[in-house]
Short mmCIF file of C-alpha atoms in Angstrom, two decimals:
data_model
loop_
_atom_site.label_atom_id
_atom_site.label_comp_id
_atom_site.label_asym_id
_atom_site.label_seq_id
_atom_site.Cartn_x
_atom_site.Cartn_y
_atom_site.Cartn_z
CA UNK P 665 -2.61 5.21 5.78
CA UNK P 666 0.66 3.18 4.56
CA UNK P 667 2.56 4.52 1.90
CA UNK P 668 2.59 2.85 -1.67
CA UNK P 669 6.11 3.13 -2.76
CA UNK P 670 6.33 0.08 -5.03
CA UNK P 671 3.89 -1.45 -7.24
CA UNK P 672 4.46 -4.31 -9.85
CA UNK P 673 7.51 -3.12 -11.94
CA UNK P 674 5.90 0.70 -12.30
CA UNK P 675 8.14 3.60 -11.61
CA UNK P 676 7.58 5.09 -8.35
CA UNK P 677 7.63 8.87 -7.09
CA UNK P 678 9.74 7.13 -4.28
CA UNK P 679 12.69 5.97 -6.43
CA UNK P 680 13.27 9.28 -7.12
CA UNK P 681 13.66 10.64 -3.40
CA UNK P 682 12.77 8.34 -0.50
CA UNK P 683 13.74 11.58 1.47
CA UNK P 684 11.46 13.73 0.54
CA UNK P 685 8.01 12.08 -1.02
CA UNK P 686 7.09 10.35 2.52
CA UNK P 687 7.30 13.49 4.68
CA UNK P 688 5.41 15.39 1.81
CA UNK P 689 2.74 12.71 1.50
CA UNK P 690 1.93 13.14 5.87
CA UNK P 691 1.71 16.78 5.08
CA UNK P 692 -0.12 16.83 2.13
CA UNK P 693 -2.39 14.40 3.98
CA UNK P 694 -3.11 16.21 6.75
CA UNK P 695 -4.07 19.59 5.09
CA UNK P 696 -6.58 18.01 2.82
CA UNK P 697 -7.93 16.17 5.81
CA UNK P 698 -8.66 19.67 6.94
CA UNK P 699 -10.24 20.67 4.05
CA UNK P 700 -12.56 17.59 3.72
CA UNK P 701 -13.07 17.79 7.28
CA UNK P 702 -14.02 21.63 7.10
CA UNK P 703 -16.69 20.88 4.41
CA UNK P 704 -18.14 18.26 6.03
CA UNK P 705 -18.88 20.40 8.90
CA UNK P 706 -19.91 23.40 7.15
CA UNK P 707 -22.56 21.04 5.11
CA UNK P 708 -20.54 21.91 1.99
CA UNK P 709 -19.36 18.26 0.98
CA UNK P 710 -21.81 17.43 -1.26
CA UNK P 711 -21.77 20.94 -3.03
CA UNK P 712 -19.82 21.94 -6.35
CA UNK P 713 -16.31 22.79 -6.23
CA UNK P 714 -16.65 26.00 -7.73
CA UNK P 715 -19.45 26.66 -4.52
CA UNK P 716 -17.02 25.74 -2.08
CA UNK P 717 -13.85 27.88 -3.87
CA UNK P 718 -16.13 30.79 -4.67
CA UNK P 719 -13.74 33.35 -2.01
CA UNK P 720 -10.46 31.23 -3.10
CA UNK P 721 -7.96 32.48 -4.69
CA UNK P 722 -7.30 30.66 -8.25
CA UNK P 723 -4.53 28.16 -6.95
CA UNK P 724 -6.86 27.47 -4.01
CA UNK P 725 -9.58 27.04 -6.66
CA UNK P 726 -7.56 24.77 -8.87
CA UNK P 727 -6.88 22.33 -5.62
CA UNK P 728 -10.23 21.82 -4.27
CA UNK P 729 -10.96 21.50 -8.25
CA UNK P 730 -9.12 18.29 -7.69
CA UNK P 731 -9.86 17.02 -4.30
CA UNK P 732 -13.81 16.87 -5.54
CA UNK P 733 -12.97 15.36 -9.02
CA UNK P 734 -10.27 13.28 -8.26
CA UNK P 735 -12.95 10.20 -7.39
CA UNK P 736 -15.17 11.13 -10.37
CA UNK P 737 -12.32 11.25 -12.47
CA UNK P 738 -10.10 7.57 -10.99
CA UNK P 739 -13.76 5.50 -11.01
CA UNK P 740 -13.86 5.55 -14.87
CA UNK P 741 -12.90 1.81 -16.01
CA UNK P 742 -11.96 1.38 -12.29
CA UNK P 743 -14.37 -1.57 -11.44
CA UNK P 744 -17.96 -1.57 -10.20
CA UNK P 745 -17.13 -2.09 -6.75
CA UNK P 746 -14.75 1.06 -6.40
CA UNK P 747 -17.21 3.20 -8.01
CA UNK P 748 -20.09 1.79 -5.35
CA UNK P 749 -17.53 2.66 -2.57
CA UNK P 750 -16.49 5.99 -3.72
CA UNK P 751 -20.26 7.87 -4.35
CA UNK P 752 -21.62 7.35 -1.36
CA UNK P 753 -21.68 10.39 0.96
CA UNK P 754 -20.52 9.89 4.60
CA UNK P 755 -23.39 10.34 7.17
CA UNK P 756 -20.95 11.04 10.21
CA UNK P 757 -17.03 11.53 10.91
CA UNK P 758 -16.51 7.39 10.43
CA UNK P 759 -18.16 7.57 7.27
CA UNK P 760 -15.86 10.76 6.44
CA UNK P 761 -12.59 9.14 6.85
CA UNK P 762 -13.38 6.10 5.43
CA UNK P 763 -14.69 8.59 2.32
CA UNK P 764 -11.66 10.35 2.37
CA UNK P 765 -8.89 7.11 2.72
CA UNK P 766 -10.83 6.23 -0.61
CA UNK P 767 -10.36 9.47 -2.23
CA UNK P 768 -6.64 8.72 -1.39
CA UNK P 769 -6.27 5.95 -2.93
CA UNK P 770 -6.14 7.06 -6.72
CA UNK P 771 -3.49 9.68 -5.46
CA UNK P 772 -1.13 6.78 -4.07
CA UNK P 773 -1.54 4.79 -7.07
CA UNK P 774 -0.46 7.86 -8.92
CA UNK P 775 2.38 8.02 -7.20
CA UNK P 776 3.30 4.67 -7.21
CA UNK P 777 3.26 5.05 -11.20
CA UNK P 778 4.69 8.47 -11.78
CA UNK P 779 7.50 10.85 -11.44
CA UNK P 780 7.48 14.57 -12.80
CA UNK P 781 9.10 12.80 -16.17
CA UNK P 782 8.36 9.67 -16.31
CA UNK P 783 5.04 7.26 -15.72
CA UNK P 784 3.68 3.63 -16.18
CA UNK P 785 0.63 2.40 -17.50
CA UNK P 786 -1.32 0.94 -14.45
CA UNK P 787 -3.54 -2.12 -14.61
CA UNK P 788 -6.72 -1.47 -14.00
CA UNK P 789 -7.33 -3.79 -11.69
CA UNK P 790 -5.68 -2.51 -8.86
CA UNK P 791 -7.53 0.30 -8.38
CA UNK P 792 -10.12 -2.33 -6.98
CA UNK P 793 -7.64 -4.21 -5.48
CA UNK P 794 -9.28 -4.90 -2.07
CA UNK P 795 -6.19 -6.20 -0.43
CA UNK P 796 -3.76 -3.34 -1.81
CA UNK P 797 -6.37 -1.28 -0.10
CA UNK P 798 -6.11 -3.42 3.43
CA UNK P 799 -2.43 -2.74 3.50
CA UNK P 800 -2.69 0.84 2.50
CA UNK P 801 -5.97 1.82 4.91
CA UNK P 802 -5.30 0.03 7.70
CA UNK P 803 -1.31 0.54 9.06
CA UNK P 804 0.04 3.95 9.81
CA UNK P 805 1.27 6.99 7.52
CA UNK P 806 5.23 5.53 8.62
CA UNK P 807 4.69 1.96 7.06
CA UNK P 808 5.65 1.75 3.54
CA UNK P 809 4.05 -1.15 1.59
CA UNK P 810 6.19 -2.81 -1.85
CA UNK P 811 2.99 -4.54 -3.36
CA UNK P 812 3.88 -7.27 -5.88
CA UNK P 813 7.01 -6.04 -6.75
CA UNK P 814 9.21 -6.96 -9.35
CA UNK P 815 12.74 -7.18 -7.73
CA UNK P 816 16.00 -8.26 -9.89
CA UNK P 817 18.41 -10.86 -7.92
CA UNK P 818 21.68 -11.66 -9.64
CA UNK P 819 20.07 -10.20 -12.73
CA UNK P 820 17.47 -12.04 -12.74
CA UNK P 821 13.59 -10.71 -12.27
CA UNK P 822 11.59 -12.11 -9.42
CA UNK P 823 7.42 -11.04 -8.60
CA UNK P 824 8.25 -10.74 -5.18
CA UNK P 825 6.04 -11.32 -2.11
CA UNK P 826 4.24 -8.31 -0.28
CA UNK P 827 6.85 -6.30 1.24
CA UNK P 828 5.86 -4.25 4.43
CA UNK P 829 8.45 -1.66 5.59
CA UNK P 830 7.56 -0.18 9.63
CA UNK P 831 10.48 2.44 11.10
CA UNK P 832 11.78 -0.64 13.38
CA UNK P 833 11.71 -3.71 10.46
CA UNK P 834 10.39 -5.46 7.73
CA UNK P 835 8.09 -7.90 6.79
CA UNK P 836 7.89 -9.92 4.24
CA UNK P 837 3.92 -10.77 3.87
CA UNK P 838 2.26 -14.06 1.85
CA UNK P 839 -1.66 -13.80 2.29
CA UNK P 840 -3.66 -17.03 2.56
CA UNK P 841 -6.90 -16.23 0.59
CA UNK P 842 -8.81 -19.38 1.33
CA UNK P 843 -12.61 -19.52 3.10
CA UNK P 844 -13.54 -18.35 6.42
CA UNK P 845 -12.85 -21.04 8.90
CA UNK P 846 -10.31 -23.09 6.72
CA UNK P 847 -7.74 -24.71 8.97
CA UNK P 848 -4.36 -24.95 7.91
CA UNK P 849 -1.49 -27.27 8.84
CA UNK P 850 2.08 -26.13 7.75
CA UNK P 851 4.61 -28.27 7.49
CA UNK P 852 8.21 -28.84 5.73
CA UNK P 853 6.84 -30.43 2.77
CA UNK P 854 6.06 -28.88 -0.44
CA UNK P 855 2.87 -28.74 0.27
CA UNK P 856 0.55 -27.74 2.67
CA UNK P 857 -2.40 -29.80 3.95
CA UNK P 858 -5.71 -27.80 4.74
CA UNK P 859 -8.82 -28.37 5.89
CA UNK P 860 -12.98 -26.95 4.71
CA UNK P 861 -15.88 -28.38 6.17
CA UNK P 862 -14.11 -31.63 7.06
CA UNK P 863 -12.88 -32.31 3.25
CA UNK P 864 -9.23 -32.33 2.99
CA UNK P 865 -6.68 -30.79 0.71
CA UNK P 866 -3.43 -29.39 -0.27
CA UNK P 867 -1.97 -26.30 -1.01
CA UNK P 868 1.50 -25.29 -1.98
CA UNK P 869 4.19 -24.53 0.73
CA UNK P 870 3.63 -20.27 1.30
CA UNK P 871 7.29 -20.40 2.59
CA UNK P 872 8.93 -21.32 -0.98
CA UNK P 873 7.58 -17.88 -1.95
CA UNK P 874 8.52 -16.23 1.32
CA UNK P 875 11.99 -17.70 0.82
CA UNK P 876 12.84 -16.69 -2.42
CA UNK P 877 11.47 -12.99 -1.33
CA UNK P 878 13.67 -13.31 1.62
CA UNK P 879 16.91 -13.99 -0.77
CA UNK P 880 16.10 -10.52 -2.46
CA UNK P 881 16.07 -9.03 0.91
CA UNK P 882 19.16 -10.35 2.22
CA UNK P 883 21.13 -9.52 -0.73
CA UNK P 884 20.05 -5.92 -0.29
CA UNK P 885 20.50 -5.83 3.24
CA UNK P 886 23.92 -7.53 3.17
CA UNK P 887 24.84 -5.21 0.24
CA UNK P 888 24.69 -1.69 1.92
CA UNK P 889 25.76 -2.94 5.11
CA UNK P 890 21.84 -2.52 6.61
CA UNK P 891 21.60 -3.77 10.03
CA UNK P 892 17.77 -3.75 9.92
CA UNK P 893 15.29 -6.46 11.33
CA UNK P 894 13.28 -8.50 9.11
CA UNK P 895 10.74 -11.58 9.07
CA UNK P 896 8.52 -13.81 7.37
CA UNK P 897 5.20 -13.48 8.03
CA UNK P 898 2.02 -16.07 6.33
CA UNK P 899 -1.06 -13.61 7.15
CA UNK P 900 -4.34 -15.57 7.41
CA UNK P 901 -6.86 -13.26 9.64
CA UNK P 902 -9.55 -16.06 8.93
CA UNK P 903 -8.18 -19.29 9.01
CA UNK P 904 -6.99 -21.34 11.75
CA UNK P 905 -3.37 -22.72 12.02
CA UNK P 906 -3.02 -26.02 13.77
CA UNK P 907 0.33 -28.22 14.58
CA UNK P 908 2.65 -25.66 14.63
CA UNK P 909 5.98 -25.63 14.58
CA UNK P 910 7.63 -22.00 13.55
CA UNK P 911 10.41 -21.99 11.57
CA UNK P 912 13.09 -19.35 12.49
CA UNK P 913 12.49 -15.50 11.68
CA UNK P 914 8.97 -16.48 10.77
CA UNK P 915 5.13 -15.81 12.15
CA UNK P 916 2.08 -17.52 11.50
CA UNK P 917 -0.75 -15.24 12.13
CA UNK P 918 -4.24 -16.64 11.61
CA UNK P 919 -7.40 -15.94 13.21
CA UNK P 920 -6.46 -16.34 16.85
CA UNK P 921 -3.30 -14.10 16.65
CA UNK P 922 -4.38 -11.72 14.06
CA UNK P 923 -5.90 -8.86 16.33
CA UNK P 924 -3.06 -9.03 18.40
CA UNK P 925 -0.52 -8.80 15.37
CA UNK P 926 -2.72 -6.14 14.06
CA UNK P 927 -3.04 -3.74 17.06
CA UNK P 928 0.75 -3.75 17.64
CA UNK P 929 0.78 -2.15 13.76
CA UNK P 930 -2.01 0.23 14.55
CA UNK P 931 -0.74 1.52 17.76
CA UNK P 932 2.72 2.31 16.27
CA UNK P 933 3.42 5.59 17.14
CA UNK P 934 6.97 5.29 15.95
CA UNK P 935 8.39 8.57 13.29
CA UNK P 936 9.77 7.63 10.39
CA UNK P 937 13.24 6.39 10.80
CA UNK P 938 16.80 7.30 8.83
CA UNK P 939 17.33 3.58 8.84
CA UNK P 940 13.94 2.75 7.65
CA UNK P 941 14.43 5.30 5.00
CA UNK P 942 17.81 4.28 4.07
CA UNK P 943 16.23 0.51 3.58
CA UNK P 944 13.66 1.36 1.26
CA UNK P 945 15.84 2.78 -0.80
CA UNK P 946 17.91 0.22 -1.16
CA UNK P 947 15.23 -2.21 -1.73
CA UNK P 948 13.65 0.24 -4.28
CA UNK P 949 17.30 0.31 -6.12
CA UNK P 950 17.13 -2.96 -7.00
CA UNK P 951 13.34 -3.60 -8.48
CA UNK P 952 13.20 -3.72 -11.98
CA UNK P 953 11.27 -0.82 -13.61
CA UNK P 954 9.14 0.17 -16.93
CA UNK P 955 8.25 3.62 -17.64
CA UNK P 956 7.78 6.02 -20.63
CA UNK P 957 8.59 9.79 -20.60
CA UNK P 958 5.69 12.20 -20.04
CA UNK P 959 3.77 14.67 -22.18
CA UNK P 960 5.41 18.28 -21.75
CA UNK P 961 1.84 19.63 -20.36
CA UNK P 962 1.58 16.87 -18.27
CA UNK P 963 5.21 17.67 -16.73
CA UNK P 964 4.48 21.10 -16.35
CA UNK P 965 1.13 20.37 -14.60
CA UNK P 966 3.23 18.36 -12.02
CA UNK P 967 5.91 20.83 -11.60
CA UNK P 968 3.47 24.01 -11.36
CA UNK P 969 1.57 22.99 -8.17
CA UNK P 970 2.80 21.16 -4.93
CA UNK P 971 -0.49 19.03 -4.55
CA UNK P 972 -2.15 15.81 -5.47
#
């Protein structure tokens, strides 16, 4: 599951120490994996916290408090369609990790919100943000995902394109969200012209966007001396792209190349990288932020236990 380490213009967990959070989040991961994953087996999912803590100690008690609730508690005001996903029990070990990427996903956009100090108010709407969830659910624990952020170029704020970061490169993502079967051809105008059922049409350029996102990450990159990969990618997994021509440093992945594209990601078995690290933080330097001290309890919460 991809790491969230930029969101809109929130503060982020990450700006504070790119160094740490990521390593902590695979770890963190992985034990409550093993909890969830012990439950399920045991029959004890569907059972009250305080059934399945009764011989915990109190700290053990307080965590699995959390890993129950922690769905309950994120689906208020959260959408109808989250809180449909989130109740229903898992059947069988697909239906478990799918169950448990979901109970995830309120943790990463805490952390894409929060430090111990500091938070942002988070729009509700992402938390049923079906394509923040694609890019977090479906790429490994090592790819870190900058989701609509608001980067500052020359002093000036930009709502930058998707930004996926993978230990060997970046890319810089615009999704086409048009119907299934919509065929596209890009060109060097301004616009776009696109096909459904036979009935033609136009759409703005994708690579204006794309460009201007690329401009932010060249600065940074040129800044801090970075010699790190990047590209432009227009993602359309159901669409079909048609006359061709690829600009330079830039992919066009629609229905026929998608599963290939997508596999490569999957099957990444690549560590997190000191230059991937070093990257991110760079890039995270230079995003503009808004954020608001937190309560004292709620700082002492954070700081008393090493857990989501």
């Amino acid at each position: 599951m991809a790491q969230l380490i930029k969101l809109s213009d929130y503060i982020s967990r990450y700006e504070s120490n790119i160094y740490q959070y990521p390593s902590q989040y695979i770890r963190l991961k992985k034990q409550n994996w093993k909890k969830i994953h012990h439950l399920f087996m045991q029959g004890a999912l569907e059972q009250s916290y305080e059934e399945a803590a009764a011989e915990e100690g109190p700290l053990e008690k307080k965590k699995l408090k959390k890993l129950f609730q922690r769905q309950k508690e994120e689906e208020s005001g959260s959408g109808q369609a989250s809180h449909q996903r989130e109740r229903s029990q898992p059947q069988d070990i697909h239906e478990l990790k799918q169950y448990f990427l979901n109970g995830l996903y309120p943790f990463q956009l805490k952390w894409a919100s929060t430090t111990l100090r500091k938070k942002s108010f988070v729009d509700r709407v992402y938390y049923s943000d079906e394509r923040l969830m694609y890019y977090l659910q479906r790429f490994p624990d090592t790819y870190f995902v900058m989701y609509e952020p608001t980067v500052e170029i020359k002093k000036a704020k930009l709502e930058a394109n998707t930004i996926l970061i993978g230990p060997l490169g970046i890319e810089i993502i615009h999704y086409l969200d048009m119907p299934m079967g919509t065929i596209v051809h890009p060109s060097n105008n301004h616009s776009w012209h696109i096909e459904q059922n036979g009935i033609g049409s136009k759409i703005l350029n994708p690579l204006l966007a794309l460009r201007r996102t690329e401009t932010y990450v060249k600065s940074v990159l040129q800044t801090y001396d970075l010699d790190f990969p990047y590209k432009k990618v227009v993602l359309a997994p159901e669409l079909s792209f048609k006359e061709v021509q690829t600009p330079y440093m830039t992919e066009f992945i629609g229905r026929e190349q998608y599963d290939t594209w997508f596999q490569k990601k999957r099957k990444d078995g690549s560590p997190l990288k000191h230059l991937q690290l070093k990257t991110a933080e760079s890039l995270l330097k230079h995003c503009h932020t808004s954020a608001i001290k937190r309560p004292e309890w709620d700082i002492e919460e954070e700081s008393t236990y090493e857990e989501w």
